[in-house]
């Protein structure tokens, strides 16, 4: 795990070991991730995370740039890695909006060969514990992420069967996606044309057919892909 070890040595908040993996939460990631070996350690780590990200999203490696990964591990408020003793398996990063009590999940990805068994939830749970907030938010094209947020939050907006997002959340939604590309609809929390192309070769499916159909219909999927995405906001975060 030499690609990650220099950053763990420089500083981390804590490690928590599970049956076959470890989660390490990085202390002060904005400074820690820029403090090692004249950038060589960072470039090595980025190369590893590019592979993890490509595998996690099921798309060709050449379509996952180092710059895109770099944005998700530098200049963030929270950062955690999933790893074994000798292999980096995934990461999650977060931005915070303390004035609104929002933990914004900036990105989470697990290598496809290590997905399942609650590993992504364990990774994000430790990150949430390091940055306690009352609300959680993120954008996604993945129906599985709706259930993921439901596992952390008492209430999730939007949800299937909900006629519209409550008006008191409209301003917060607009604030969370400010400066993002695309067009945001505060009544549905749908971001039209958020991405230049779909993040997946074909959108994943969850175990809930109602949620799958809701994503396909609302995000206007064609042949399993879309450029649109949901913004989700969950209230009463409980990282147990």
PDB file of C-alpha atoms in Angstrom:
ATOM      1  CA  UNK A   1       0.000   0.000   0.000  1.00  0.00           C
ATOM      2  CA  UNK A   2       2.937   2.305  -0.662  1.00  0.00           C
ATOM      3  CA  UNK A   3       0.762   4.653  -2.747  1.00  0.00           C
ATOM      4  CA  UNK A   4      -1.299   5.550   0.338  1.00  0.00           C
ATOM      5  CA  UNK A   5       1.145   5.009   3.185  1.00  0.00           C
ATOM      6  CA  UNK A   6       2.954   8.397   2.935  1.00  0.00           C
ATOM      7  CA  UNK A   7      -0.330  10.231   3.482  1.00  0.00           C
ATOM      8  CA  UNK A   8      -1.333   8.017   6.409  1.00  0.00           C
ATOM      9  CA  UNK A   9       2.048   8.692   7.999  1.00  0.00           C
ATOM     10  CA  UNK A  10       1.640  12.456   7.537  1.00  0.00           C
ATOM     11  CA  UNK A  11      -1.603  12.444   9.458  1.00  0.00           C
ATOM     12  CA  UNK A  12      -4.925  10.672   9.805  1.00  0.00           C
ATOM     13  CA  UNK A  13      -7.807  11.005  12.215  1.00  0.00           C
ATOM     14  CA  UNK A  14      -8.339   7.317  12.853  1.00  0.00           C
ATOM     15  CA  UNK A  15      -8.455   3.870  11.332  1.00  0.00           C
ATOM     16  CA  UNK A  16     -11.223   1.359  11.835  1.00  0.00           C
ATOM     17  CA  UNK A  17     -10.715  -2.241  10.799  1.00  0.00           C
ATOM     18  CA  UNK A  18     -13.478  -4.552   9.621  1.00  0.00           C
ATOM     19  CA  UNK A  19     -13.380  -8.236   8.688  1.00  0.00           C
ATOM     20  CA  UNK A  20     -11.187  -7.853   5.607  1.00  0.00           C
ATOM     21  CA  UNK A  21     -10.680  -4.119   5.075  1.00  0.00           C
ATOM     22  CA  UNK A  22      -9.643  -0.958   6.881  1.00  0.00           C
ATOM     23  CA  UNK A  23     -11.071   2.562   6.678  1.00  0.00           C
ATOM     24  CA  UNK A  24      -8.606   5.402   7.278  1.00  0.00           C
ATOM     25  CA  UNK A  25      -9.957   8.931   7.718  1.00  0.00           C
ATOM     26  CA  UNK A  26      -7.437  11.578   6.703  1.00  0.00           C
ATOM     27  CA  UNK A  27      -6.863  14.478   9.056  1.00  0.00           C
ATOM     28  CA  UNK A  28      -6.926  17.926   7.410  1.00  0.00           C
ATOM     29  CA  UNK A  29      -6.966  16.511   3.853  1.00  0.00           C
ATOM     30  CA  UNK A  30      -6.392  19.847   2.099  1.00  0.00           C
ATOM     31  CA  UNK A  31      -2.914  20.058   3.642  1.00  0.00           C
ATOM     32  CA  UNK A  32      -2.127  16.350   4.140  1.00  0.00           C
ATOM     33  CA  UNK A  33      -2.736  15.405   0.507  1.00  0.00           C
ATOM     34  CA  UNK A  34      -0.321  18.065  -0.723  1.00  0.00           C
ATOM     35  CA  UNK A  35       2.509  17.495   1.730  1.00  0.00           C
ATOM     36  CA  UNK A  36       4.413  14.460   0.514  1.00  0.00           C
ATOM     37  CA  UNK A  37       7.528  13.903  -1.627  1.00  0.00           C
ATOM     38  CA  UNK A  38       7.369  16.777  -4.114  1.00  0.00           C
ATOM     39  CA  UNK A  39       4.193  15.437  -5.708  1.00  0.00           C
ATOM     40  CA  UNK A  40       5.538  12.006  -6.645  1.00  0.00           C
ATOM     41  CA  UNK A  41       3.484  10.216  -4.005  1.00  0.00           C
ATOM     42  CA  UNK A  42       0.390  12.074  -5.162  1.00  0.00           C
ATOM     43  CA  UNK A  43       0.911  11.098  -8.801  1.00  0.00           C
ATOM     44  CA  UNK A  44       1.340   7.471  -7.790  1.00  0.00           C
ATOM     45  CA  UNK A  45      -1.812   7.579  -5.687  1.00  0.00           C
ATOM     46  CA  UNK A  46      -3.764   9.287  -8.483  1.00  0.00           C
ATOM     47  CA  UNK A  47      -2.748   6.549 -10.931  1.00  0.00           C
ATOM     48  CA  UNK A  48      -4.060   3.919  -8.522  1.00  0.00           C
ATOM     49  CA  UNK A  49      -7.295   5.796  -7.888  1.00  0.00           C
ATOM     50  CA  UNK A  50      -7.884   6.229 -11.626  1.00  0.00           C
ATOM     51  CA  UNK A  51      -7.942   2.456 -11.960  1.00  0.00           C
ATOM     52  CA  UNK A  52     -10.199   2.075  -8.911  1.00  0.00           C
ATOM     53  CA  UNK A  53     -12.586   4.721 -10.276  1.00  0.00           C
ATOM     54  CA  UNK A  54     -12.714   3.201 -13.761  1.00  0.00           C
ATOM     55  CA  UNK A  55     -13.407  -0.237 -12.289  1.00  0.00           C
ATOM     56  CA  UNK A  56     -15.979   1.164  -9.876  1.00  0.00           C
ATOM     57  CA  UNK A  57     -17.970   2.896 -12.601  1.00  0.00           C
ATOM     58  CA  UNK A  58     -17.440   0.151 -15.182  1.00  0.00           C
ATOM     59  CA  UNK A  59     -16.021   2.409 -17.872  1.00  0.00           C
ATOM     60  CA  UNK A  60     -12.720   2.480 -19.788  1.00  0.00           C
ATOM     61  CA  UNK A  61      -9.740   3.803 -17.867  1.00  0.00           C
ATOM     62  CA  UNK A  62      -8.932   6.389 -20.526  1.00  0.00           C
ATOM     63  CA  UNK A  63     -12.272   8.059 -19.778  1.00  0.00           C
ATOM     64  CA  UNK A  64     -11.332   8.751 -16.131  1.00  0.00           C
ATOM     65  CA  UNK A  65      -8.804  11.589 -15.995  1.00  0.00           C
ATOM     66  CA  UNK A  66      -6.302  12.133 -13.217  1.00  0.00           C
ATOM     67  CA  UNK A  67      -7.546  15.720 -12.919  1.00  0.00           C
ATOM     68  CA  UNK A  68     -11.079  14.494 -12.301  1.00  0.00           C
ATOM     69  CA  UNK A  69      -9.888  12.215  -9.503  1.00  0.00           C
ATOM     70  CA  UNK A  70      -7.596  14.907  -8.091  1.00  0.00           C
ATOM     71  CA  UNK A  71     -10.548  17.256  -7.605  1.00  0.00           C
ATOM     72  CA  UNK A  72     -12.140  14.662  -5.337  1.00  0.00           C
ATOM     73  CA  UNK A  73      -9.191  14.227  -2.973  1.00  0.00           C
ATOM     74  CA  UNK A  74      -7.681  17.719  -2.832  1.00  0.00           C
ATOM     75  CA  UNK A  75      -9.358  20.827  -1.446  1.00  0.00           C
ATOM     76  CA  UNK A  76     -12.033  18.806   0.325  1.00  0.00           C
ATOM     77  CA  UNK A  77     -13.190  19.001   3.922  1.00  0.00           C
ATOM     78  CA  UNK A  78     -13.304  15.267   4.534  1.00  0.00           C
ATOM     79  CA  UNK A  79     -11.490  12.289   3.001  1.00  0.00           C
ATOM     80  CA  UNK A  80     -11.407   8.580   3.784  1.00  0.00           C
ATOM     81  CA  UNK A  81      -9.843   5.557   2.104  1.00  0.00           C
ATOM     82  CA  UNK A  82     -10.860   1.909   2.036  1.00  0.00           C
ATOM     83  CA  UNK A  83      -7.851  -0.379   1.868  1.00  0.00           C
ATOM     84  CA  UNK A  84      -6.191  -3.632   2.838  1.00  0.00           C
ATOM     85  CA  UNK A  85      -2.609  -3.807   4.030  1.00  0.00           C
ATOM     86  CA  UNK A  86      -1.294  -3.632   0.479  1.00  0.00           C
ATOM     87  CA  UNK A  87      -4.081  -2.329  -1.746  1.00  0.00           C
ATOM     88  CA  UNK A  88      -6.225   0.802  -2.070  1.00  0.00           C
ATOM     89  CA  UNK A  89      -9.815  -0.278  -2.756  1.00  0.00           C
ATOM     90  CA  UNK A  90     -11.806   2.956  -2.742  1.00  0.00           C
ATOM     91  CA  UNK A  91     -12.275   6.403  -1.313  1.00  0.00           C
ATOM     92  CA  UNK A  92     -14.927   8.898  -0.281  1.00  0.00           C
ATOM     93  CA  UNK A  93     -14.645  12.668   0.039  1.00  0.00           C
ATOM     94  CA  UNK A  94     -16.902  15.401   1.350  1.00  0.00           C
ATOM     95  CA  UNK A  95     -17.459  19.130   1.350  1.00  0.00           C
ATOM     96  CA  UNK A  96     -19.250  20.840   4.204  1.00  0.00           C
ATOM     97  CA  UNK A  97     -21.714  23.694   4.467  1.00  0.00           C
ATOM     98  CA  UNK A  98     -21.617  24.295   8.234  1.00  0.00           C
ATOM     99  CA  UNK A  99     -23.957  27.273   8.036  1.00  0.00           C
ATOM    100  CA  UNK A 100     -26.635  24.895   6.712  1.00  0.00           C
ATOM    101  CA  UNK A 101     -25.499  21.815   8.626  1.00  0.00           C
ATOM    102  CA  UNK A 102     -24.868  19.914   5.395  1.00  0.00           C
ATOM    103  CA  UNK A 103     -22.406  17.079   4.774  1.00  0.00           C
ATOM    104  CA  UNK A 104     -22.044  17.038   0.967  1.00  0.00           C
ATOM    105  CA  UNK A 105     -20.729  13.719  -0.313  1.00  0.00           C
ATOM    106  CA  UNK A 106     -18.403  14.905  -3.063  1.00  0.00           C
ATOM    107  CA  UNK A 107     -17.606  11.425  -4.334  1.00  0.00           C
ATOM    108  CA  UNK A 108     -17.500   7.765  -3.331  1.00  0.00           C
ATOM    109  CA  UNK A 109     -16.201   4.837  -5.337  1.00  0.00           C
ATOM    110  CA  UNK A 110     -15.247   1.232  -4.551  1.00  0.00           C
ATOM    111  CA  UNK A 111     -13.350  -1.049  -6.919  1.00  0.00           C
ATOM    112  CA  UNK A 112     -15.891  -3.369  -8.549  1.00  0.00           C
ATOM    113  CA  UNK A 113     -14.164  -6.496  -7.197  1.00  0.00           C
ATOM    114  CA  UNK A 114     -14.720  -5.229  -3.626  1.00  0.00           C
ATOM    115  CA  UNK A 115     -18.232  -3.823  -3.884  1.00  0.00           C
ATOM    116  CA  UNK A 116     -20.921  -5.258  -1.670  1.00  0.00           C
ATOM    117  CA  UNK A 117     -20.965  -6.434   1.956  1.00  0.00           C
ATOM    118  CA  UNK A 118     -21.644  -2.862   3.122  1.00  0.00           C
ATOM    119  CA  UNK A 119     -18.118  -1.644   2.406  1.00  0.00           C
ATOM    120  CA  UNK A 120     -19.209   1.644   0.813  1.00  0.00           C
ATOM    121  CA  UNK A 121     -21.508   2.333   3.728  1.00  0.00           C
ATOM    122  CA  UNK A 122     -18.732   1.591   6.216  1.00  0.00           C
ATOM    123  CA  UNK A 123     -16.428   3.963   4.358  1.00  0.00           C
ATOM    124  CA  UNK A 124     -18.921   6.830   4.293  1.00  0.00           C
ATOM    125  CA  UNK A 125     -20.094   6.151   7.855  1.00  0.00           C
ATOM    126  CA  UNK A 126     -16.612   6.765   9.238  1.00  0.00           C
ATOM    127  CA  UNK A 127     -16.334   9.944   7.184  1.00  0.00           C
ATOM    128  CA  UNK A 128     -19.712  11.199   8.453  1.00  0.00           C
ATOM    129  CA  UNK A 129     -18.646  10.477  12.004  1.00  0.00           C
ATOM    130  CA  UNK A 130     -15.637  12.743  11.510  1.00  0.00           C
ATOM    131  CA  UNK A 131     -17.871  15.589  10.237  1.00  0.00           C
ATOM    132  CA  UNK A 132     -21.199  15.372  12.084  1.00  0.00           C
ATOM    133  CA  UNK A 133     -23.998  17.270  10.337  1.00  0.00           C
ATOM    134  CA  UNK A 134     -27.773  17.215  10.370  1.00  0.00           C
ATOM    135  CA  UNK A 135     -28.181  16.890   6.593  1.00  0.00           C
ATOM    136  CA  UNK A 136     -26.493  14.871   3.870  1.00  0.00           C
ATOM    137  CA  UNK A 137     -26.504  15.696   0.156  1.00  0.00           C
ATOM    138  CA  UNK A 138     -25.054  14.490  -3.126  1.00  0.00           C
ATOM    139  CA  UNK A 139     -25.758  14.285  -6.854  1.00  0.00           C
ATOM    140  CA  UNK A 140     -26.088  10.899  -8.521  1.00  0.00           C
ATOM    141  CA  UNK A 141     -27.269   8.932 -11.537  1.00  0.00           C
ATOM    142  CA  UNK A 142     -27.218   5.651  -9.614  1.00  0.00           C
ATOM    143  CA  UNK A 143     -30.501   4.254  -8.197  1.00  0.00           C
ATOM    144  CA  UNK A 144     -28.521   2.361  -5.573  1.00  0.00           C
ATOM    145  CA  UNK A 145     -27.484   5.673  -4.043  1.00  0.00           C
ATOM    146  CA  UNK A 146     -31.085   6.501  -3.151  1.00  0.00           C
ATOM    147  CA  UNK A 147     -31.215   3.455  -0.884  1.00  0.00           C
ATOM    148  CA  UNK A 148     -27.733   4.321   0.347  1.00  0.00           C
ATOM    149  CA  UNK A 149     -28.943   7.704   1.583  1.00  0.00           C
ATOM    150  CA  UNK A 150     -32.064   6.149   3.084  1.00  0.00           C
ATOM    151  CA  UNK A 151     -29.771   3.999   5.232  1.00  0.00           C
ATOM    152  CA  UNK A 152     -28.291   7.166   6.770  1.00  0.00           C
ATOM    153  CA  UNK A 153     -31.222   9.605   6.861  1.00  0.00           C
ATOM    154  CA  UNK A 154     -34.769   9.598   8.237  1.00  0.00           C
ATOM    155  CA  UNK A 155     -36.148  11.518   5.242  1.00  0.00           C
ATOM    156  CA  UNK A 156     -34.816  11.858   1.689  1.00  0.00           C
ATOM    157  CA  UNK A 157     -35.821  14.484  -0.861  1.00  0.00           C
ATOM    158  CA  UNK A 158     -36.919  13.787  -3.531  1.00  0.00           C
ATOM    159  CA  UNK A 159     -38.432  10.310  -3.197  1.00  0.00           C
ATOM    160  CA  UNK A 160     -40.664   8.139  -5.418  1.00  0.00           C
ATOM    161  CA  UNK A 161     -44.261   9.240  -5.214  1.00  0.00           C
ATOM    162  CA  UNK A 162     -43.346  12.691  -3.908  1.00  0.00           C
ATOM    163  CA  UNK A 163     -45.179  15.310  -5.963  1.00  0.00           C
ATOM    164  CA  UNK A 164     -42.529  17.983  -5.382  1.00  0.00           C
ATOM    165  CA  UNK A 165     -39.618  18.856  -3.129  1.00  0.00           C
ATOM    166  CA  UNK A 166     -40.853  21.041  -0.228  1.00  0.00           C
ATOM    167  CA  UNK A 167     -40.418  24.735  -0.876  1.00  0.00           C
ATOM    168  CA  UNK A 168     -38.305  25.291   2.236  1.00  0.00           C
ATOM    169  CA  UNK A 169     -35.520  23.202   0.610  1.00  0.00           C
ATOM    170  CA  UNK A 170     -35.489  24.991  -2.770  1.00  0.00           C
ATOM    171  CA  UNK A 171     -32.956  27.650  -1.793  1.00  0.00           C
ATOM    172  CA  UNK A 172     -30.670  25.060  -0.202  1.00  0.00           C
ATOM    173  CA  UNK A 173     -30.809  22.912  -3.331  1.00  0.00           C
ATOM    174  CA  UNK A 174     -29.904  25.864  -5.523  1.00  0.00           C
ATOM    175  CA  UNK A 175     -27.018  26.737  -3.220  1.00  0.00           C
ATOM    176  CA  UNK A 176     -25.608  23.197  -3.226  1.00  0.00           C
ATOM    177  CA  UNK A 177     -25.403  23.024  -7.032  1.00  0.00           C
ATOM    178  CA  UNK A 178     -24.315  26.609  -7.590  1.00  0.00           C
ATOM    179  CA  UNK A 179     -21.489  26.808 -10.120  1.00  0.00           C
ATOM    180  CA  UNK A 180     -22.248  23.317 -11.423  1.00  0.00           C
ATOM    181  CA  UNK A 181     -23.005  22.852 -15.100  1.00  0.00           C
ATOM    182  CA  UNK A 182     -26.526  22.077 -16.229  1.00  0.00           C
ATOM    183  CA  UNK A 183     -29.956  23.418 -15.307  1.00  0.00           C
ATOM    184  CA  UNK A 184     -31.398  22.768 -11.862  1.00  0.00           C
ATOM    185  CA  UNK A 185     -35.133  22.374 -11.195  1.00  0.00           C
ATOM    186  CA  UNK A 186     -35.749  23.177  -7.498  1.00  0.00           C
ATOM    187  CA  UNK A 187     -39.174  21.529  -7.540  1.00  0.00           C
ATOM    188  CA  UNK A 188     -37.817  18.121  -8.632  1.00  0.00           C
ATOM    189  CA  UNK A 189     -34.105  18.397  -7.675  1.00  0.00           C
ATOM    190  CA  UNK A 190     -33.221  17.176 -11.165  1.00  0.00           C
ATOM    191  CA  UNK A 191     -30.069  18.552 -12.760  1.00  0.00           C
ATOM    192  CA  UNK A 192     -30.480  18.531 -16.534  1.00  0.00           C
ATOM    193  CA  UNK A 193     -27.289  18.077 -18.575  1.00  0.00           C
ATOM    194  CA  UNK A 194     -25.121  17.964 -15.463  1.00  0.00           C
ATOM    195  CA  UNK A 195     -22.598  15.752 -17.249  1.00  0.00           C
ATOM    196  CA  UNK A 196     -21.181  15.955 -20.762  1.00  0.00           C
ATOM    197  CA  UNK A 197     -21.857  12.213 -20.976  1.00  0.00           C
ATOM    198  CA  UNK A 198     -23.256   9.530 -18.702  1.00  0.00           C
ATOM    199  CA  UNK A 199     -20.975   8.419 -15.872  1.00  0.00           C
ATOM    200  CA  UNK A 200     -21.790   4.788 -16.656  1.00  0.00           C
ATOM    201  CA  UNK A 201     -21.857   2.680 -19.790  1.00  0.00           C
ATOM    202  CA  UNK A 202     -25.330   1.787 -18.549  1.00  0.00           C
ATOM    203  CA  UNK A 203     -26.993   3.032 -15.371  1.00  0.00           C
ATOM    204  CA  UNK A 204     -26.837   0.512 -12.494  1.00  0.00           C
ATOM    205  CA  UNK A 205     -30.030  -0.872 -10.995  1.00  0.00           C
ATOM    206  CA  UNK A 206     -31.054  -1.231  -7.376  1.00  0.00           C
ATOM    207  CA  UNK A 207     -33.011  -4.042  -5.741  1.00  0.00           C
ATOM    208  CA  UNK A 208     -36.131  -1.843  -5.815  1.00  0.00           C
ATOM    209  CA  UNK A 209     -37.879  -1.835  -9.229  1.00  0.00           C
ATOM    210  CA  UNK A 210     -39.954   1.206  -8.251  1.00  0.00           C
ATOM    211  CA  UNK A 211     -36.795   3.250  -7.678  1.00  0.00           C
ATOM    212  CA  UNK A 212     -35.251   1.966 -10.904  1.00  0.00           C
ATOM    213  CA  UNK A 213     -38.260   3.007 -12.967  1.00  0.00           C
ATOM    214  CA  UNK A 214     -38.390   6.371 -11.194  1.00  0.00           C
ATOM    215  CA  UNK A 215     -34.765   7.079 -12.112  1.00  0.00           C
ATOM    216  CA  UNK A 216     -35.234   5.924 -15.691  1.00  0.00           C
ATOM    217  CA  UNK A 217     -38.353   8.043 -16.187  1.00  0.00           C
ATOM    218  CA  UNK A 218     -37.381  11.179 -14.291  1.00  0.00           C
ATOM    219  CA  UNK A 219     -33.806  11.346 -15.599  1.00  0.00           C
ATOM    220  CA  UNK A 220     -35.073  10.663 -19.132  1.00  0.00           C
ATOM    221  CA  UNK A 221     -32.807   7.700 -19.752  1.00  0.00           C
ATOM    222  CA  UNK A 222     -32.325   6.546 -23.320  1.00  0.00           C
ATOM    223  CA  UNK A 223     -30.811   3.126 -23.932  1.00  0.00           C
ATOM    224  CA  UNK A 224     -29.725   3.027 -20.303  1.00  0.00           C
ATOM    225  CA  UNK A 225     -27.814   6.329 -20.234  1.00  0.00           C
ATOM    226  CA  UNK A 226     -28.500   9.975 -19.447  1.00  0.00           C
ATOM    227  CA  UNK A 227     -26.698  13.250 -18.897  1.00  0.00           C
ATOM    228  CA  UNK A 228     -29.143  14.238 -16.157  1.00  0.00           C
ATOM    229  CA  UNK A 229     -28.827  13.524 -12.433  1.00  0.00           C
ATOM    230  CA  UNK A 230     -30.643  13.891  -9.124  1.00  0.00           C
ATOM    231  CA  UNK A 231     -29.601  16.082  -6.238  1.00  0.00           C
ATOM    232  CA  UNK A 232     -30.597  14.296  -3.031  1.00  0.00           C
ATOM    233  CA  UNK A 233     -30.880  15.918   0.383  1.00  0.00           C
ATOM    234  CA  UNK A 234     -31.410  13.774   3.446  1.00  0.00           C
ATOM    235  CA  UNK A 235     -32.435  15.039   6.877  1.00  0.00           C
ATOM    236  CA  UNK A 236     -31.604  13.715  10.356  1.00  0.00           C
ATOM    237  CA  UNK A 237     -28.328  11.949   9.550  1.00  0.00           C
ATOM    238  CA  UNK A 238     -27.572   8.991  11.803  1.00  0.00           C
ATOM    239  CA  UNK A 239     -24.253   7.224  11.001  1.00  0.00           C
ATOM    240  CA  UNK A 240     -24.836   3.993  12.956  1.00  0.00           C
TER     241      UNK A 240
END
